[in-house]
Amino acid sequence: MSTGHELVQIASDGGLLPAPVAVKSVELFVAERAEVVIDFSRYQPGTQIILRNVADPNPLTQPVMRFDVVGTAPDNSQIPGTLCPLPPADKPVAERTSS
């Protein structure tokens, strides 16, 4: 983010994460996805925020998306502390044998 503020990652290719993670950036490779939440409430109307591709040294391809903050609205939403608890790991089914 051009503002330097954190994003909150809530999901990846594997689905919801067990809990939200505050990150400054998300590294993605070809065909990968990530779901993030951006809190725009800290920005004044008129603010422009650029989502950038910092992995690419070419300044022409670094801007990915621009968000224009155009107003304010009440927001009581919250990101839950637990998103998708991981199930307990199964006992291993493999057995070591000597040869």
PDB file of N, CA, C and O in Angstrom, residues 2-66:
ATOM      1  N   SER A   2       0.521   2.204  -0.787  1.00  0.00           N
ATOM      2  CA  SER A   2       1.338   3.408  -0.873  1.00  0.00           C
ATOM      3  C   SER A   2       1.406   4.175   0.440  1.00  0.00           C
ATOM      4  O   SER A   2       2.334   4.960   0.646  1.00  0.00           O
ATOM      5  N   THR A   3       0.463   3.938   1.337  1.00  0.00           N
ATOM      6  CA  THR A   3       0.461   4.632   2.623  1.00  0.00           C
ATOM      7  C   THR A   3       1.382   3.978   3.637  1.00  0.00           C
ATOM      8  O   THR A   3       1.692   4.571   4.667  1.00  0.00           O
ATOM      9  N   GLY A   4       1.797   2.742   3.373  1.00  0.00           N
ATOM     10  CA  GLY A   4       2.636   2.010   4.318  1.00  0.00           C
ATOM     11  C   GLY A   4       1.853   1.315   5.413  1.00  0.00           C
ATOM     12  O   GLY A   4       2.428   0.627   6.245  1.00  0.00           O
ATOM     13  N   HIS A   5       0.530   1.493   5.432  1.00  0.00           N
ATOM     14  CA  HIS A   5      -0.288   0.829   6.441  1.00  0.00           C
ATOM     15  C   HIS A   5      -0.416  -0.665   6.150  1.00  0.00           C
ATOM     16  O   HIS A   5      -0.213  -1.119   5.027  1.00  0.00           O
ATOM     17  N   GLU A   6      -0.793  -1.399   7.172  1.00  0.00           N
ATOM     18  CA  GLU A   6      -0.931  -2.851   7.040  1.00  0.00           C
ATOM     19  C   GLU A   6      -2.250  -3.241   6.376  1.00  0.00           C
ATOM     20  O   GLU A   6      -3.234  -2.504   6.437  1.00  0.00           O
ATOM     21  N   LEU A   7      -2.217  -4.401   5.763  1.00  0.00           N
ATOM     22  CA  LEU A   7      -3.404  -5.097   5.279  1.00  0.00           C
ATOM     23  C   LEU A   7      -3.659  -6.217   6.281  1.00  0.00           C
ATOM     24  O   LEU A   7      -2.748  -6.639   6.985  1.00  0.00           O
ATOM     25  N   VAL A   8      -4.857  -6.736   6.314  1.00  0.00           N
ATOM     26  CA  VAL A   8      -5.140  -7.899   7.149  1.00  0.00           C
ATOM     27  C   VAL A   8      -5.487  -9.048   6.213  1.00  0.00           C
ATOM     28  O   VAL A   8      -6.505  -9.007   5.515  1.00  0.00           O
ATOM     29  N   GLN A   9      -4.601 -10.043   6.156  1.00  0.00           N
ATOM     30  CA  GLN A   9      -4.853 -11.196   5.296  1.00  0.00           C
ATOM     31  C   GLN A   9      -5.768 -12.156   6.042  1.00  0.00           C
ATOM     32  O   GLN A   9      -5.536 -12.501   7.196  1.00  0.00           O
ATOM     33  N   ILE A  10      -6.841 -12.598   5.344  1.00  0.00           N
ATOM     34  CA  ILE A  10      -7.796 -13.514   5.962  1.00  0.00           C
ATOM     35  C   ILE A  10      -7.890 -14.851   5.235  1.00  0.00           C
ATOM     36  O   ILE A  10      -8.439 -15.803   5.779  1.00  0.00           O
ATOM     37  N   ALA A  11      -7.358 -14.934   4.003  1.00  0.00           N
ATOM     38  CA  ALA A  11      -7.457 -16.192   3.256  1.00  0.00           C
ATOM     39  C   ALA A  11      -6.357 -16.271   2.217  1.00  0.00           C
ATOM     40  O   ALA A  11      -5.737 -15.274   1.851  1.00  0.00           O
ATOM     41  N   SER A  12      -6.136 -17.507   1.734  1.00  0.00           N
ATOM     42  CA  SER A  12      -5.174 -17.771   0.662  1.00  0.00           C
ATOM     43  C   SER A  12      -5.792 -18.833  -0.243  1.00  0.00           C
ATOM     44  O   SER A  12      -6.972 -19.132  -0.137  1.00  0.00           O
ATOM     45  N   ASP A  13      -4.967 -19.430  -1.096  1.00  0.00           N
ATOM     46  CA  ASP A  13      -5.470 -20.500  -1.968  1.00  0.00           C
ATOM     47  C   ASP A  13      -6.100 -21.640  -1.182  1.00  0.00           C
ATOM     48  O   ASP A  13      -6.983 -22.318  -1.675  1.00  0.00           O
ATOM     49  N   GLY A  14      -5.644 -21.845   0.037  1.00  0.00           N
ATOM     50  CA  GLY A  14      -6.159 -22.939   0.869  1.00  0.00           C
ATOM     51  C   GLY A  14      -7.445 -22.593   1.593  1.00  0.00           C
ATOM     52  O   GLY A  14      -7.942 -23.379   2.382  1.00  0.00           O
ATOM     53  N   GLY A  15      -7.989 -21.400   1.377  1.00  0.00           N
ATOM     54  CA  GLY A  15      -9.212 -20.990   2.051  1.00  0.00           C
ATOM     55  C   GLY A  15      -8.908 -20.063   3.207  1.00  0.00           C
ATOM     56  O   GLY A  15      -7.836 -19.456   3.279  1.00  0.00           O
ATOM     57  N   LEU A  16      -9.868 -19.950   4.125  1.00  0.00           N
ATOM     58  CA  LEU A  16      -9.693 -19.063   5.269  1.00  0.00           C
ATOM     59  C   LEU A  16      -8.491 -19.484   6.101  1.00  0.00           C
ATOM     60  O   LEU A  16      -8.238 -20.673   6.287  1.00  0.00           O
ATOM     61  N   LEU A  17      -7.763 -18.498   6.604  1.00  0.00           N
ATOM     62  CA  LEU A  17      -6.669 -18.768   7.532  1.00  0.00           C
ATOM     63  C   LEU A  17      -7.266 -19.075   8.909  1.00  0.00           C
ATOM     64  O   LEU A  17      -8.411 -18.702   9.181  1.00  0.00           O
ATOM     65  N   PRO A  18      -6.519 -19.708   9.788  1.00  0.00           N
ATOM     66  CA  PRO A  18      -7.038 -19.957  11.137  1.00  0.00           C
ATOM     67  C   PRO A  18      -7.367 -18.656  11.876  1.00  0.00           C
ATOM     68  O   PRO A  18      -8.326 -18.586  12.627  1.00  0.00           O
ATOM     69  N   ALA A  19      -6.575 -17.610  11.631  1.00  0.00           N
ATOM     70  CA  ALA A  19      -6.784 -16.312  12.269  1.00  0.00           C
ATOM     71  C   ALA A  19      -6.285 -15.230  11.319  1.00  0.00           C
ATOM     72  O   ALA A  19      -5.429 -15.493  10.473  1.00  0.00           O
ATOM     73  N   PRO A  20      -6.799 -14.013  11.435  1.00  0.00           N
ATOM     74  CA  PRO A  20      -6.306 -12.932  10.575  1.00  0.00           C
ATOM     75  C   PRO A  20      -4.851 -12.593  10.891  1.00  0.00           C
ATOM     76  O   PRO A  20      -4.402 -12.764  12.028  1.00  0.00           O
ATOM     77  N   VAL A  21      -4.130 -12.141   9.853  1.00  0.00           N
ATOM     78  CA  VAL A  21      -2.712 -11.803  10.006  1.00  0.00           C
ATOM     79  C   VAL A  21      -2.485 -10.408   9.434  1.00  0.00           C
ATOM     80  O   VAL A  21      -2.772 -10.157   8.262  1.00  0.00           O
ATOM     81  N   ALA A  22      -1.979  -9.491  10.260  1.00  0.00           N
ATOM     82  CA  ALA A  22      -1.641  -8.150   9.788  1.00  0.00           C
ATOM     83  C   ALA A  22      -0.298  -8.219   9.071  1.00  0.00           C
ATOM     84  O   ALA A  22       0.685  -8.724   9.617  1.00  0.00           O
ATOM     85  N   VAL A  23      -0.277  -7.744   7.827  1.00  0.00           N
ATOM     86  CA  VAL A  23       0.937  -7.811   7.008  1.00  0.00           C
ATOM     87  C   VAL A  23       1.128  -6.497   6.260  1.00  0.00           C
ATOM     88  O   VAL A  23       0.180  -5.787   5.978  1.00  0.00           O
ATOM     89  N   LYS A  24       2.378  -6.186   5.956  1.00  0.00           N
ATOM     90  CA  LYS A  24       2.688  -5.006   5.137  1.00  0.00           C
ATOM     91  C   LYS A  24       2.581  -5.334   3.648  1.00  0.00           C
ATOM     92  O   LYS A  24       2.341  -4.457   2.835  1.00  0.00           O
ATOM     93  N   SER A  25       2.795  -6.614   3.308  1.00  0.00           N
ATOM     94  CA  SER A  25       2.699  -7.026   1.911  1.00  0.00           C
ATOM     95  C   SER A  25       2.365  -8.513   1.858  1.00  0.00           C
ATOM     96  O   SER A  25       2.522  -9.235   2.835  1.00  0.00           O
ATOM     97  N   VAL A  26       1.909  -8.934   0.692  1.00  0.00           N
ATOM     98  CA  VAL A  26       1.588 -10.338   0.457  1.00  0.00           C
ATOM     99  C   VAL A  26       2.324 -10.754  -0.805  1.00  0.00           C
ATOM    100  O   VAL A  26       2.175 -10.127  -1.852  1.00  0.00           O
ATOM    101  N   GLU A  27       3.143 -11.792  -0.700  1.00  0.00           N
ATOM    102  CA  GLU A  27       3.881 -12.284  -1.860  1.00  0.00           C
ATOM    103  C   GLU A  27       3.018 -13.311  -2.586  1.00  0.00           C
ATOM    104  O   GLU A  27       2.595 -14.299  -1.997  1.00  0.00           O
ATOM    105  N   LEU A  28       2.757 -13.037  -3.861  1.00  0.00           N
ATOM    106  CA  LEU A  28       1.951 -13.934  -4.677  1.00  0.00           C
ATOM    107  C   LEU A  28       2.741 -14.367  -5.900  1.00  0.00           C
ATOM    108  O   LEU A  28       3.506 -13.580  -6.467  1.00  0.00           O
ATOM    109  N   PHE A  29       2.543 -15.598  -6.295  1.00  0.00           N
ATOM    110  CA  PHE A  29       3.141 -16.119  -7.519  1.00  0.00           C
ATOM    111  C   PHE A  29       2.036 -16.304  -8.544  1.00  0.00           C
ATOM    112  O   PHE A  29       0.853 -16.101  -8.246  1.00  0.00           O
ATOM    113  N   VAL A  30       2.374 -16.688  -9.750  1.00  0.00           N
ATOM    114  CA  VAL A  30       1.405 -16.839 -10.824  1.00  0.00           C
ATOM    115  C   VAL A  30       0.250 -17.733 -10.365  1.00  0.00           C
ATOM    116  O   VAL A  30       0.462 -18.806  -9.795  1.00  0.00           O
ATOM    117  N   ALA A  31      -0.963 -17.269 -10.586  1.00  0.00           N
ATOM    118  CA  ALA A  31      -2.212 -17.976 -10.305  1.00  0.00           C
ATOM    119  C   ALA A  31      -2.516 -18.146  -8.817  1.00  0.00           C
ATOM    120  O   ALA A  31      -3.446 -18.846  -8.458  1.00  0.00           O
ATOM    121  N   GLU A  32      -1.764 -17.506  -7.946  1.00  0.00           N
ATOM    122  CA  GLU A  32      -2.081 -17.551  -6.516  1.00  0.00           C
ATOM    123  C   GLU A  32      -3.046 -16.433  -6.180  1.00  0.00           C
ATOM    124  O   GLU A  32      -3.135 -15.437  -6.885  1.00  0.00           O
ATOM    125  N   ARG A  33      -3.739 -16.601  -5.064  1.00  0.00           N
ATOM    126  CA  ARG A  33      -4.648 -15.558  -4.610  1.00  0.00           C
ATOM    127  C   ARG A  33      -4.497 -15.360  -3.115  1.00  0.00           C
ATOM    128  O   ARG A  33      -4.030 -16.242  -2.393  1.00  0.00           O
ATOM    129  N   ALA A  34      -4.912 -14.205  -2.677  1.00  0.00           N
ATOM    130  CA  ALA A  34      -4.967 -13.898  -1.257  1.00  0.00           C
ATOM    131  C   ALA A  34      -6.172 -12.989  -1.057  1.00  0.00           C
ATOM    132  O   ALA A  34      -6.517 -12.194  -1.938  1.00  0.00           O
ATOM    133  N   GLU A  35      -6.806 -13.130   0.078  1.00  0.00           N
ATOM    134  CA  GLU A  35      -7.908 -12.235   0.417  1.00  0.00           C
ATOM    135  C   GLU A  35      -7.461 -11.378   1.584  1.00  0.00           C
ATOM    136  O   GLU A  35      -6.940 -11.890   2.580  1.00  0.00           O
ATOM    137  N   VAL A  36      -7.635 -10.076   1.417  1.00  0.00           N
ATOM    138  CA  VAL A  36      -7.202  -9.129   2.435  1.00  0.00           C
ATOM    139  C   VAL A  36      -8.335  -8.166   2.753  1.00  0.00           C
ATOM    140  O   VAL A  36      -9.238  -7.955   1.946  1.00  0.00           O
ATOM    141  N   VAL A  37      -8.252  -7.573   3.939  1.00  0.00           N
ATOM    142  CA  VAL A  37      -9.177  -6.530   4.353  1.00  0.00           C
ATOM    143  C   VAL A  37      -8.360  -5.256   4.526  1.00  0.00           C
ATOM    144  O   VAL A  37      -7.290  -5.273   5.140  1.00  0.00           O
ATOM    145  N   ILE A  38      -8.854  -4.177   3.966  1.00  0.00           N
ATOM    146  CA  ILE A  38      -8.199  -2.876   4.088  1.00  0.00           C
ATOM    147  C   ILE A  38      -9.140  -1.963   4.861  1.00  0.00           C
ATOM    148  O   ILE A  38     -10.308  -1.810   4.487  1.00  0.00           O
ATOM    149  N   ASP A  39      -8.634  -1.356   5.914  1.00  0.00           N
ATOM    150  CA  ASP A  39      -9.428  -0.433   6.723  1.00  0.00           C
ATOM    151  C   ASP A  39      -9.267   0.976   6.155  1.00  0.00           C
ATOM    152  O   ASP A  39      -8.247   1.615   6.328  1.00  0.00           O
ATOM    153  N   PHE A  40     -10.292   1.450   5.457  1.00  0.00           N
ATOM    154  CA  PHE A  40     -10.246   2.779   4.860  1.00  0.00           C
ATOM    155  C   PHE A  40     -10.714   3.862   5.826  1.00  0.00           C
ATOM    156  O   PHE A  40     -10.648   5.041   5.505  1.00  0.00           O
ATOM    157  N   SER A  41     -11.177   3.481   7.009  1.00  0.00           N
ATOM    158  CA  SER A  41     -11.725   4.470   7.940  1.00  0.00           C
ATOM    159  C   SER A  41     -10.670   5.459   8.442  1.00  0.00           C
ATOM    160  O   SER A  41     -11.014   6.541   8.895  1.00  0.00           O
ATOM    161  N   ARG A  42      -9.414   5.128   8.349  1.00  0.00           N
ATOM    162  CA  ARG A  42      -8.350   6.028   8.831  1.00  0.00           C
ATOM    163  C   ARG A  42      -8.020   7.137   7.838  1.00  0.00           C
ATOM    164  O   ARG A  42      -7.246   8.034   8.135  1.00  0.00           O
ATOM    165  N   TYR A  43      -8.580   7.061   6.638  1.00  0.00           N
ATOM    166  CA  TYR A  43      -8.238   8.016   5.585  1.00  0.00           C
ATOM    167  C   TYR A  43      -9.334   9.076   5.412  1.00  0.00           C
ATOM    168  O   TYR A  43     -10.520   8.772   5.475  1.00  0.00           O
ATOM    169  N   GLN A  44      -8.913  10.288   5.152  1.00  0.00           N
ATOM    170  CA  GLN A  44      -9.835  11.393   4.905  1.00  0.00           C
ATOM    171  C   GLN A  44     -10.357  11.335   3.471  1.00  0.00           C
ATOM    172  O   GLN A  44      -9.651  10.855   2.573  1.00  0.00           O
ATOM    173  N   PRO A  45     -11.582  11.813   3.246  1.00  0.00           N
ATOM    174  CA  PRO A  45     -12.067  11.910   1.859  1.00  0.00           C
ATOM    175  C   PRO A  45     -11.071  12.697   1.004  1.00  0.00           C
ATOM    176  O   PRO A  45     -10.480  13.676   1.457  1.00  0.00           O
ATOM    177  N   GLY A  46     -10.881  12.230  -0.211  1.00  0.00           N
ATOM    178  CA  GLY A  46      -9.910  12.838  -1.114  1.00  0.00           C
ATOM    179  C   GLY A  46      -8.585  12.096  -1.157  1.00  0.00           C
ATOM    180  O   GLY A  46      -7.774  12.324  -2.043  1.00  0.00           O
ATOM    181  N   THR A  47      -8.378  11.181  -0.192  1.00  0.00           N
ATOM    182  CA  THR A  47      -7.131  10.406  -0.168  1.00  0.00           C
ATOM    183  C   THR A  47      -7.134   9.382  -1.294  1.00  0.00           C
ATOM    184  O   THR A  47      -8.144   8.733  -1.559  1.00  0.00           O
ATOM    185  N   GLN A  48      -6.004   9.246  -1.962  1.00  0.00           N
ATOM    186  CA  GLN A  48      -5.818   8.209  -2.975  1.00  0.00           C
ATOM    187  C   GLN A  48      -4.764   7.232  -2.458  1.00  0.00           C
ATOM    188  O   GLN A  48      -3.683   7.644  -2.059  1.00  0.00           O
ATOM    189  N   ILE A  49      -5.111   5.948  -2.465  1.00  0.00           N
ATOM    190  CA  ILE A  49      -4.211   4.901  -1.986  1.00  0.00           C
ATOM    191  C   ILE A  49      -3.917   3.979  -3.167  1.00  0.00           C
ATOM    192  O   ILE A  49      -4.840   3.532  -3.847  1.00  0.00           O
ATOM    193  N   ILE A  50      -2.653   3.692  -3.382  1.00  0.00           N
ATOM    194  CA  ILE A  50      -2.248   2.829  -4.495  1.00  0.00           C
ATOM    195  C   ILE A  50      -1.784   1.490  -3.948  1.00  0.00           C
ATOM    196  O   ILE A  50      -0.914   1.435  -3.074  1.00  0.00           O
ATOM    197  N   LEU A  51      -2.355   0.425  -4.465  1.00  0.00           N
ATOM    198  CA  LEU A  51      -1.865  -0.924  -4.199  1.00  0.00           C
ATOM    199  C   LEU A  51      -0.774  -1.175  -5.224  1.00  0.00           C
ATOM    200  O   LEU A  51      -1.008  -1.047  -6.437  1.00  0.00           O
ATOM    201  N   ARG A  52       0.434  -1.503  -4.746  1.00  0.00           N
ATOM    202  CA  ARG A  52       1.587  -1.595  -5.644  1.00  0.00           C
ATOM    203  C   ARG A  52       2.147  -3.008  -5.715  1.00  0.00           C
ATOM    204  O   ARG A  52       2.085  -3.764  -4.764  1.00  0.00           O
ATOM    205  N   ASN A  53       2.741  -3.294  -6.853  1.00  0.00           N
ATOM    206  CA  ASN A  53       3.506  -4.518  -7.066  1.00  0.00           C
ATOM    207  C   ASN A  53       4.965  -4.162  -6.817  1.00  0.00           C
ATOM    208  O   ASN A  53       5.645  -3.653  -7.691  1.00  0.00           O
ATOM    209  N   VAL A  54       5.437  -4.413  -5.617  1.00  0.00           N
ATOM    210  CA  VAL A  54       6.808  -4.015  -5.275  1.00  0.00           C
ATOM    211  C   VAL A  54       7.846  -5.034  -5.735  1.00  0.00           C
ATOM    212  O   VAL A  54       9.038  -4.773  -5.656  1.00  0.00           O
ATOM    213  N   ALA A  55       7.399  -6.189  -6.224  1.00  0.00           N
ATOM    214  CA  ALA A  55       8.341  -7.203  -6.710  1.00  0.00           C
ATOM    215  C   ALA A  55       8.853  -6.862  -8.108  1.00  0.00           C
ATOM    216  O   ALA A  55       9.858  -7.403  -8.547  1.00  0.00           O
ATOM    217  N   ASP A  56       8.155  -5.985  -8.815  1.00  0.00           N
ATOM    218  CA  ASP A  56       8.531  -5.645 -10.182  1.00  0.00           C
ATOM    219  C   ASP A  56       9.330  -4.346 -10.179  1.00  0.00           C
ATOM    220  O   ASP A  56       8.840  -3.315  -9.718  1.00  0.00           O
ATOM    221  N   PRO A  57      10.562  -4.360 -10.691  1.00  0.00           N
ATOM    222  CA  PRO A  57      11.366  -3.135 -10.692  1.00  0.00           C
ATOM    223  C   PRO A  57      10.889  -2.096 -11.720  1.00  0.00           C
ATOM    224  O   PRO A  57      11.294  -0.942 -11.655  1.00  0.00           O
ATOM    225  N   ASN A  58      10.021  -2.483 -12.650  1.00  0.00           N
ATOM    226  CA  ASN A  58       9.540  -1.562 -13.677  1.00  0.00           C
ATOM    227  C   ASN A  58       8.506  -0.610 -13.074  1.00  0.00           C
ATOM    228  O   ASN A  58       7.428  -1.037 -12.677  1.00  0.00           O
ATOM    229  N   PRO A  59       8.805   0.686 -12.994  1.00  0.00           N
ATOM    230  CA  PRO A  59       7.864   1.626 -12.367  1.00  0.00           C
ATOM    231  C   PRO A  59       6.533   1.738 -13.107  1.00  0.00           C
ATOM    232  O   PRO A  59       5.543   2.148 -12.533  1.00  0.00           O
ATOM    233  N   LEU A  60       6.491   1.339 -14.386  1.00  0.00           N
ATOM    234  CA  LEU A  60       5.240   1.413 -15.138  1.00  0.00           C
ATOM    235  C   LEU A  60       4.257   0.319 -14.750  1.00  0.00           C
ATOM    236  O   LEU A  60       3.055   0.470 -14.944  1.00  0.00           O
ATOM    237  N   THR A  61       4.761  -0.792 -14.228  1.00  0.00           N
ATOM    238  CA  THR A  61       3.866  -1.901 -13.864  1.00  0.00           C
ATOM    239  C   THR A  61       3.691  -2.046 -12.353  1.00  0.00           C
ATOM    240  O   THR A  61       3.029  -2.972 -11.905  1.00  0.00           O
ATOM    241  N   GLN A  62       4.275  -1.148 -11.578  1.00  0.00           N
ATOM    242  CA  GLN A  62       4.127  -1.245 -10.121  1.00  0.00           C
ATOM    243  C   GLN A  62       2.726  -0.888  -9.635  1.00  0.00           C
ATOM    244  O   GLN A  62       2.190  -1.570  -8.773  1.00  0.00           O
ATOM    245  N   PRO A  63       2.075   0.155 -10.140  1.00  0.00           N
ATOM    246  CA  PRO A  63       0.727   0.431  -9.651  1.00  0.00           C
ATOM    247  C   PRO A  63      -0.243  -0.657 -10.135  1.00  0.00           C
ATOM    248  O   PRO A  63      -0.306  -0.947 -11.329  1.00  0.00           O
ATOM    249  N   VAL A  64      -0.962  -1.266  -9.217  1.00  0.00           N
ATOM    250  CA  VAL A  64      -1.915  -2.322  -9.564  1.00  0.00           C
ATOM    251  C   VAL A  64      -3.341  -1.785  -9.521  1.00  0.00           C
ATOM    252  O   VAL A  64      -4.137  -2.031 -10.420  1.00  0.00           O
ATOM    253  N   MET A  65      -3.660  -1.033  -8.464  1.00  0.00           N
ATOM    254  CA  MET A  65      -5.018  -0.560  -8.279  1.00  0.00           C
ATOM    255  C   MET A  65      -4.992   0.710  -7.431  1.00  0.00           C
ATOM    256  O   MET A  65      -4.181   0.829  -6.516  1.00  0.00           O
ATOM    257  N   ARG A  66      -5.892   1.644  -7.740  1.00  0.00           N
ATOM    258  CA  ARG A  66      -5.998   2.865  -6.946  1.00  0.00           C
ATOM    259  C   ARG A  66      -7.356   2.882  -6.252  1.00  0.00           C
ATOM    260  O   ARG A  66      -8.384   2.605  -6.863  1.00  0.00           O
TER     261      ARG A  66
END
